[in-house]
Short mmCIF file of C-alpha atoms in Angstrom, two decimals:
data_model
loop_
_atom_site.label_atom_id
_atom_site.label_comp_id
_atom_site.label_asym_id
_atom_site.label_seq_id
_atom_site.Cartn_x
_atom_site.Cartn_y
_atom_site.Cartn_z
CA UNK A 756 27.92 302.66 -79.90
CA UNK A 757 27.17 305.57 -81.45
CA UNK A 758 28.32 304.39 -85.21
CA UNK A 759 28.37 301.15 -86.36
CA UNK A 760 32.03 299.64 -86.93
CA UNK A 761 32.17 296.95 -89.21
CA UNK A 762 35.34 294.18 -89.49
CA UNK A 763 35.64 294.00 -93.29
CA UNK A 764 38.90 291.70 -92.95
CA UNK A 765 40.88 289.67 -90.51
CA UNK A 766 44.10 288.00 -91.38
CA UNK A 767 46.94 286.07 -88.93
CA UNK A 768 49.85 283.95 -89.33
CA UNK A 769 49.94 281.74 -86.22
CA UNK A 770 50.73 277.83 -84.90
CA UNK A 771 47.64 277.18 -86.54
CA UNK A 772 48.31 278.59 -90.17
CA UNK A 773 47.99 281.61 -92.35
CA UNK A 774 45.02 280.78 -94.36
CA UNK A 775 41.04 280.46 -93.08
CA UNK A 776 40.73 277.05 -94.23
CA UNK A 777 43.67 276.19 -92.34
CA UNK A 778 43.18 277.73 -89.35
CA UNK A 779 39.74 276.63 -88.76
CA UNK A 780 41.03 272.94 -89.56
CA UNK A 781 42.96 273.09 -87.11
CA UNK A 782 40.60 274.37 -84.62
CA UNK A 783 38.12 271.60 -85.28
CA UNK A 784 41.01 268.92 -84.29
CA UNK A 785 41.71 268.72 -80.61
CA UNK A 786 45.71 268.70 -80.78
CA UNK A 787 47.92 271.33 -79.45
CA UNK A 788 50.31 273.19 -81.38
CA UNK A 789 53.11 272.54 -79.10
CA UNK A 790 56.54 271.21 -79.70
CA UNK A 791 59.37 270.69 -77.64
CA UNK A 792 62.69 272.77 -77.94
CA UNK A 793 65.51 273.57 -76.31
CA UNK A 794 65.56 277.05 -74.78
CA UNK A 795 66.83 278.23 -71.56
CA UNK A 796 69.29 275.49 -71.39
CA UNK A 797 66.39 273.17 -70.99
CA UNK A 798 62.96 271.06 -73.20
CA UNK A 799 60.39 273.89 -73.43
CA UNK A 800 57.30 273.39 -74.93
CA UNK A 801 56.65 276.79 -77.48
CA UNK A 802 53.88 276.86 -80.41
CA UNK A 803 56.18 278.00 -83.58
CA UNK A 804 54.46 278.77 -86.71
CA UNK A 805 53.87 275.84 -88.74
CA UNK A 806 56.22 274.92 -91.91
CA UNK A 807 54.11 276.71 -94.65
CA UNK A 808 53.86 280.06 -92.46
CA UNK A 809 57.68 279.73 -91.58
CA UNK A 810 58.22 279.62 -95.32
CA UNK A 811 55.94 282.99 -96.12
CA UNK A 812 58.06 284.37 -93.69
CA UNK A 813 61.43 283.32 -95.36
CA UNK A 814 60.06 284.66 -99.04
CA UNK A 815 58.77 287.92 -97.32
CA UNK A 816 62.37 288.30 -95.61
CA UNK A 817 63.81 287.87 -99.24
CA UNK A 818 61.83 289.91 -101.59
CA UNK A 819 63.28 293.45 -100.16
CA UNK A 820 66.98 293.64 -99.14
CA UNK A 821 65.57 296.16 -96.38
CA UNK A 822 63.27 293.69 -95.15
CA UNK A 823 66.68 291.41 -94.34
CA UNK A 824 67.32 293.10 -90.96
CA UNK A 825 63.87 293.24 -89.74
CA UNK A 826 62.64 291.43 -86.61
CA UNK A 827 60.25 288.53 -87.19
CA UNK A 828 58.18 290.12 -85.37
CA UNK A 829 57.88 293.04 -87.87
CA UNK A 830 57.41 290.50 -90.56
CA UNK A 831 55.04 288.59 -89.19
CA UNK A 832 52.81 291.80 -88.75
CA UNK A 833 53.82 292.49 -92.42
CA UNK A 834 52.57 289.37 -93.72
CA UNK A 835 49.41 289.46 -92.22
CA UNK A 836 48.63 292.76 -92.74
CA UNK A 837 49.26 292.46 -96.60
CA UNK A 838 46.50 289.37 -96.32
CA UNK A 839 43.92 291.67 -94.63
CA UNK A 840 44.46 294.72 -96.64
CA UNK A 841 43.81 292.34 -100.12
CA UNK A 842 41.00 290.64 -98.50
CA UNK A 843 39.43 293.72 -97.76
CA UNK A 844 39.67 294.94 -101.53
CA UNK A 845 42.01 298.07 -100.03
CA UNK A 846 44.56 299.73 -102.34
CA UNK A 847 46.57 302.05 -102.41
CA UNK A 848 44.34 304.66 -103.51
CA UNK A 849 42.63 304.15 -100.42
CA UNK A 850 43.76 306.41 -96.96
CA UNK A 851 43.74 304.28 -93.51
CA UNK A 852 45.64 304.31 -90.47
CA UNK A 853 47.53 301.80 -89.09
CA UNK A 854 47.96 300.79 -85.32
CA UNK A 855 49.79 297.14 -84.83
CA UNK A 856 51.51 297.17 -81.64
CA UNK A 857 53.80 294.22 -79.57
CA UNK A 858 54.21 293.51 -75.83
CA UNK A 859 58.05 292.64 -76.44
CA UNK A 860 59.30 293.90 -79.64
CA UNK A 861 62.21 292.90 -81.57
CA UNK A 862 62.71 290.43 -78.47
CA UNK A 863 65.04 288.35 -80.77
CA UNK A 864 66.53 290.97 -82.86
CA UNK A 865 67.27 292.92 -79.56
CA UNK A 866 68.77 289.89 -77.55
CA UNK A 867 71.15 289.04 -80.93
CA UNK A 868 72.53 292.43 -80.84
CA UNK A 869 72.74 292.96 -77.25
CA UNK A 870 74.94 289.69 -77.20
CA UNK A 871 77.38 290.61 -80.57
CA UNK A 872 78.07 293.99 -78.25
CA UNK A 873 78.74 291.70 -75.24
CA UNK A 874 81.10 289.60 -76.93
CA UNK A 875 83.04 292.61 -79.32
CA UNK A 876 82.38 295.60 -77.52
CA UNK A 877 80.50 297.35 -80.44
CA UNK A 878 76.65 297.80 -81.68
CA UNK A 879 75.76 296.91 -84.92
CA UNK A 880 74.91 300.07 -86.95
CA UNK A 881 71.19 299.04 -87.58
CA UNK A 882 70.92 297.53 -83.82
CA UNK A 883 69.04 301.06 -83.04
CA UNK A 884 66.65 301.42 -85.73
CA UNK A 885 65.80 297.37 -86.15
CA UNK A 886 64.79 297.48 -82.21
CA UNK A 887 62.14 299.91 -81.74
CA UNK A 888 59.00 299.48 -80.83
CA UNK A 889 57.68 301.80 -83.33
CA UNK A 890 58.84 299.49 -85.99
CA UNK A 891 56.41 297.51 -86.75
CA UNK A 892 53.50 299.77 -87.72
CA UNK A 893 56.17 301.99 -89.65
CA UNK A 894 57.20 299.04 -91.78
CA UNK A 895 53.79 297.69 -92.33
CA UNK A 896 53.01 301.39 -93.84
CA UNK A 897 55.86 301.23 -95.58
CA UNK A 898 54.85 297.78 -96.98
CA UNK A 899 51.85 298.88 -98.07
CA UNK A 900 52.68 302.29 -99.28
CA UNK A 901 49.39 303.56 -97.13
CA UNK A 902 49.15 307.52 -96.38
CA UNK A 903 46.79 307.39 -93.24
CA UNK A 904 48.61 307.74 -89.68
CA UNK A 905 50.66 304.53 -88.33
CA UNK A 906 51.04 304.26 -84.55
CA UNK A 907 52.74 301.57 -82.66
CA UNK A 908 52.23 300.89 -78.53
CA UNK A 909 52.76 298.42 -76.10
CA UNK A 910 50.40 297.71 -73.33
CA UNK A 911 51.60 294.63 -72.47
CA UNK A 912 49.25 291.30 -73.35
CA UNK A 913 46.30 293.50 -73.73
CA UNK A 914 47.99 295.31 -77.11
CA UNK A 915 46.39 294.15 -80.02
CA UNK A 916 42.65 294.94 -78.55
CA UNK A 917 43.97 298.33 -77.25
CA UNK A 918 44.87 298.86 -80.76
CA UNK A 919 41.63 297.86 -81.57
CA UNK A 920 39.85 300.44 -79.13
CA UNK A 921 42.13 303.04 -80.67
CA UNK A 922 41.15 302.24 -83.92
CA UNK A 923 37.39 302.50 -83.34
CA UNK A 924 38.38 305.96 -81.55
CA UNK A 925 39.52 307.49 -84.43
CA UNK A 926 36.78 306.15 -86.78
CA UNK A 927 33.83 307.55 -84.22
CA UNK A 928 36.12 310.95 -84.52
CA UNK A 929 35.56 311.56 -87.88
CA UNK A 930 39.11 311.71 -88.28
CA UNK A 931 39.67 308.30 -90.56
CA UNK A 932 37.40 306.18 -92.05
CA UNK A 933 39.38 302.83 -92.04
CA UNK A 934 41.91 301.38 -89.79
CA UNK A 935 44.16 298.63 -89.80
CA UNK A 936 44.85 297.08 -85.86
CA UNK A 937 46.21 294.36 -84.27
CA UNK A 938 49.28 292.92 -82.50
CA UNK A 939 52.28 291.00 -83.31
CA UNK A 940 54.77 288.79 -81.25
CA UNK A 941 57.72 286.86 -81.92
CA UNK A 942 59.08 285.87 -78.13
CA UNK A 943 60.43 282.49 -78.61
CA UNK A 944 63.48 283.44 -77.45
CA UNK A 945 66.28 281.97 -74.15
CA UNK A 946 65.58 285.26 -72.08
CA UNK A 947 62.16 285.44 -72.78
CA UNK A 948 61.50 281.80 -71.54
CA UNK A 949 63.97 282.91 -68.56
CA UNK A 950 61.65 285.59 -67.21
CA UNK A 951 58.40 283.27 -67.61
CA UNK A 952 60.20 280.79 -65.73
CA UNK A 953 61.45 283.19 -62.60
CA UNK A 954 58.13 284.30 -62.56
CA UNK A 955 57.28 280.47 -62.05
CA UNK A 956 54.61 280.44 -64.46
CA UNK A 957 55.81 278.85 -67.13
CA UNK A 958 54.48 275.08 -67.67
CA UNK A 959 57.07 271.79 -67.08
CA UNK A 960 54.18 269.54 -67.31
CA UNK A 961 54.51 266.43 -69.41
CA UNK A 962 50.34 266.09 -69.56
CA UNK A 963 48.65 265.16 -72.86
CA UNK A 964 47.81 268.90 -72.66
CA UNK A 965 50.41 270.54 -71.44
CA UNK A 966 48.94 274.17 -70.92
CA UNK A 967 45.98 273.68 -68.80
CA UNK A 968 44.19 277.17 -69.73
CA UNK A 969 40.53 277.00 -68.75
CA UNK A 970 41.37 274.06 -65.88
CA UNK A 971 40.21 275.82 -62.87
CA UNK A 972 41.30 272.88 -60.62
CA UNK A 973 45.15 272.52 -61.72
CA UNK A 974 47.66 272.86 -59.03
CA UNK A 975 50.31 274.80 -61.09
CA UNK A 976 50.49 277.21 -63.59
CA UNK A 977 51.28 276.11 -67.13
CA UNK A 978 51.50 279.05 -69.36
CA UNK A 979 52.96 278.19 -72.91
CA UNK A 980 54.56 280.67 -75.01
CA UNK A 981 53.44 281.07 -78.97
CA UNK A 982 54.18 283.45 -81.63
CA UNK A 983 52.27 285.03 -84.37
CA UNK A 984 50.49 288.17 -85.54
CA UNK A 985 46.85 288.91 -86.38
CA UNK A 986 45.03 291.86 -87.82
CA UNK A 987 41.72 293.33 -89.11
CA UNK A 988 40.49 296.09 -91.06
CA UNK A 989 38.01 298.29 -89.35
CA UNK A 990 35.49 300.56 -91.45
CA UNK A 991 33.20 302.93 -90.18
CA UNK A 992 29.18 301.80 -91.07
CA UNK A 993 27.47 299.07 -91.68
CA UNK A 994 29.45 297.50 -94.96
CA UNK A 995 27.72 295.15 -96.86
CA UNK A 996 30.97 292.94 -96.57
CA UNK A 997 31.57 292.81 -92.84
CA UNK A 998 32.74 289.87 -91.36
CA UNK A 999 31.56 290.89 -88.21
CA UNK A 1000 30.32 294.26 -86.39
CA UNK A 1001 32.32 295.94 -83.32
CA UNK A 1002 29.14 296.40 -80.68
CA UNK A 1003 30.93 297.37 -77.51
CA UNK A 1004 34.08 298.03 -76.18
CA UNK A 1005 35.31 298.33 -72.47
CA UNK A 1006 38.48 298.96 -70.96
CA UNK A 1007 39.80 299.24 -67.37
CA UNK A 1008 42.99 299.33 -65.19
CA UNK A 1009 43.10 298.32 -61.43
CA UNK A 1010 45.18 299.37 -58.51
CA UNK A 1011 48.67 297.48 -58.26
CA UNK A 1012 49.72 295.71 -55.25
CA UNK A 1013 52.58 294.28 -57.25
CA UNK A 1014 54.14 294.21 -60.45
CA UNK A 1015 51.93 291.54 -61.87
CA UNK A 1016 49.00 291.65 -59.78
CA UNK A 1017 45.30 291.24 -60.22
CA UNK A 1018 42.90 291.12 -57.79
CA UNK A 1019 40.83 288.35 -56.48
CA UNK A 1020 37.70 288.90 -58.71
CA UNK A 1021 39.60 290.42 -61.42
CA UNK A 1022 38.12 293.83 -60.70
CA UNK A 1023 39.78 295.18 -63.91
CA UNK A 1024 37.51 292.50 -66.31
CA UNK A 1025 34.43 293.21 -64.51
CA UNK A 1026 34.73 296.76 -65.43
CA UNK A 1027 35.74 296.30 -68.84
CA UNK A 1028 32.98 293.62 -69.62
CA UNK A 1029 30.69 295.74 -68.25
CA UNK A 1030 31.32 298.77 -70.44
CA UNK A 1031 31.33 296.78 -73.08
CA UNK A 1032 27.90 295.68 -72.22
CA UNK A 1033 26.14 297.99 -70.93
CA UNK A 1034 23.72 298.21 -74.09
CA UNK A 1035 23.47 294.79 -74.43
CA UNK A 1036 21.03 292.04 -72.96
CA UNK A 1037 23.52 289.99 -70.91
CA UNK A 1038 21.73 286.81 -72.41
CA UNK A 1039 22.22 287.80 -75.69
CA UNK A 1040 25.98 286.81 -75.33
CA UNK A 1041 26.30 283.20 -76.81
CA UNK A 1042 30.44 282.68 -76.15
CA UNK A 1043 32.82 284.71 -74.10
CA UNK A 1044 36.72 283.70 -75.38
CA UNK A 1045 38.49 284.45 -72.08
CA UNK A 1046 42.23 285.26 -71.56
CA UNK A 1047 42.55 282.46 -69.79
CA UNK A 1048 46.71 282.16 -70.22
CA UNK A 1049 46.93 279.10 -68.17
CA UNK A 1050 48.23 280.32 -64.83
CA UNK A 1051 46.29 279.30 -61.49
CA UNK A 1052 45.76 282.93 -60.81
CA UNK A 1053 44.94 284.54 -64.18
CA UNK A 1054 42.14 281.87 -65.24
CA UNK A 1055 40.72 281.82 -61.65
CA UNK A 1056 40.37 285.51 -61.05
CA UNK A 1057 38.95 286.12 -64.96
CA UNK A 1058 36.37 283.03 -64.14
CA UNK A 1059 35.07 284.58 -60.93
CA UNK A 1060 34.69 288.24 -62.45
CA UNK A 1061 33.00 286.47 -65.46
CA UNK A 1062 30.13 285.06 -62.56
CA UNK A 1063 29.94 288.60 -60.52
CA UNK A 1064 28.90 289.73 -64.29
CA UNK A 1065 26.64 287.52 -65.49
CA UNK A 1066 25.57 285.41 -62.37
CA UNK A 1067 24.28 282.10 -62.44
CA UNK A 1068 23.64 281.65 -65.88
CA UNK A 1069 27.04 281.89 -68.01
CA UNK A 1070 27.68 282.11 -72.01
CA UNK A 1071 29.87 279.39 -73.13
CA UNK A 1072 33.91 279.79 -71.95
CA UNK A 1073 36.50 279.06 -74.26
CA UNK A 1074 39.97 280.03 -74.97
CA UNK A 1075 42.61 279.30 -77.41
CA UNK A 1076 45.93 279.34 -75.21
CA UNK A 1077 45.50 275.46 -74.65
CA UNK A 1078 46.32 275.04 -78.26
CA UNK A 1079 48.75 277.85 -79.15
CA UNK A 1080 49.94 279.06 -76.17
CA UNK A 1081 50.39 282.96 -75.09
CA UNK A 1082 51.38 285.46 -77.89
CA UNK A 1083 51.52 288.07 -75.64
CA UNK A 1084 50.82 291.21 -77.57
CA UNK A 1085 49.00 289.51 -80.51
CA UNK A 1086 46.75 287.04 -78.20
CA UNK A 1087 43.63 289.67 -78.12
CA UNK A 1088 43.50 289.94 -81.88
CA UNK A 1089 43.94 285.79 -82.67
CA UNK A 1090 40.74 285.64 -79.94
CA UNK A 1091 38.87 287.77 -81.96
CA UNK A 1092 39.85 285.52 -84.67
CA UNK A 1093 38.30 282.65 -82.82
CA UNK A 1094 35.59 284.55 -82.10
CA UNK A 1095 34.30 285.17 -85.96
CA UNK A 1096 35.37 281.83 -87.48
CA UNK A 1097 32.60 280.53 -84.64
CA UNK A 1098 29.89 282.78 -85.45
CA UNK A 1099 30.51 282.52 -89.33
CA UNK A 1100 30.54 278.27 -88.67
CA UNK A 1101 27.73 278.95 -85.82
CA UNK A 1102 30.07 276.18 -83.64
CA UNK A 1103 31.61 276.35 -80.66
CA UNK A 1104 35.04 275.65 -80.39
CA UNK A 1105 35.79 274.22 -76.65
CA UNK A 1106 38.65 273.28 -74.58
CA UNK A 1107 39.04 269.30 -75.06
CA UNK A 1108 39.86 268.59 -71.15
CA UNK A 1109 37.16 271.30 -69.99
CA UNK A 1110 33.79 270.39 -68.56
CA UNK A 1111 31.67 269.77 -72.00
CA UNK A 1112 29.38 272.89 -72.66
CA UNK A 1113 26.59 272.36 -75.08
CA UNK A 1114 25.71 275.09 -77.88
CA UNK A 1115 21.78 275.32 -77.86
CA UNK A 1116 21.11 278.51 -80.21
CA UNK A 1117 23.23 280.05 -82.90
CA UNK A 1118 26.53 281.82 -82.02
CA UNK A 1119 25.85 285.40 -82.71
CA UNK A 1120 27.37 287.70 -80.18
CA UNK A 1121 31.34 286.95 -79.14
CA UNK A 1122 32.77 288.93 -75.95
CA UNK A 1123 36.56 288.77 -76.04
CA UNK A 1124 38.51 289.36 -73.21
CA UNK A 1125 42.39 290.53 -72.38
CA UNK A 1126 44.38 291.60 -69.91
CA UNK A 1127 47.84 292.35 -69.43
CA UNK A 1128 50.61 292.84 -66.58
CA UNK A 1129 49.95 296.05 -64.97
CA UNK A 1130 45.82 295.10 -65.06
CA UNK A 1131 45.26 296.84 -67.97
CA UNK A 1132 42.16 294.57 -69.24
CA UNK A 1133 40.06 295.18 -72.59
CA UNK A 1134 36.66 293.59 -73.63
CA UNK A 1135 35.57 293.79 -77.01
CA UNK A 1136 31.93 292.78 -77.83
CA UNK A 1137 31.55 291.29 -81.65
CA UNK A 1138 28.20 290.64 -83.70
CA UNK A 1139 26.74 289.32 -86.96
#
């Protein structure tokens, strides 16, 4: 890349917790974060926020009367953004842009408002302004009192990494020198679960690990939904306080056969990875944090794409979806967080039921993949 991009902070709120110490401790154990609830009229595994994080959101909601009407996806983004800004040492005197997206937006609130409309024939006064996709970045901007541009978008499950791409583009253009980027998702609702079941990709497994992400021998899809948000602070130039550097970015879209199709060898991933790695010796990539949602085709096609790019000598491969489920638009940034933590602690976090992989060298470069419905793939290469 022509200019170094520093990641000077990253923060999240998810089933793993909301502090770096708690999140890393959770990654070190081999337990998943799924609990069973009745959704879509059936017992359903989901990955909900932990109790401490729920309390953080409850306190945030009560802190301002205007926040009481906001969707959880907005509040999650606000909570993570406050921490990231604090950790980066940014103040209200700093001018920074904001780009935080979501795959589905204010899902819970939209469903509640629509149900009220069906029952009463009237829409709530705040139904429209509180359910627009533009809600997230604009409310984060309000909460942080920022002065720079604010952008919201939805590019399905690659939303958060597209926000990273956009932040990099703004920084490299010279139009900004700081950008807050990420994704947020709160999809644990009856209708969302019903949609995933209609696609026949939701887990109904009773196994110890009900999401079999990265199990390439599984006989049925096992995706489980999770919720949360993550954001990171990007700054132009090589900063001493940087947690990691963005060394390469790649993106691609492939021609669709149908609404959720992906080719047998994930052509979009091959292109996005090659673009992100165009200035890097492949042997230098230590780990790939895969998208791997736990579906049969999603996991296998990405794996084949990695084989196509890297040949016989693959980096260490992992994913966090066996543990926290698929958080849709937030998933890419939570994968980035895992990548940064593995580099910081020089410890590979594998998938407990997958074939064991041995770490033989320090973890200094990690590639992160994300893809969404529509074949929109993004790959981001991080380095220490």
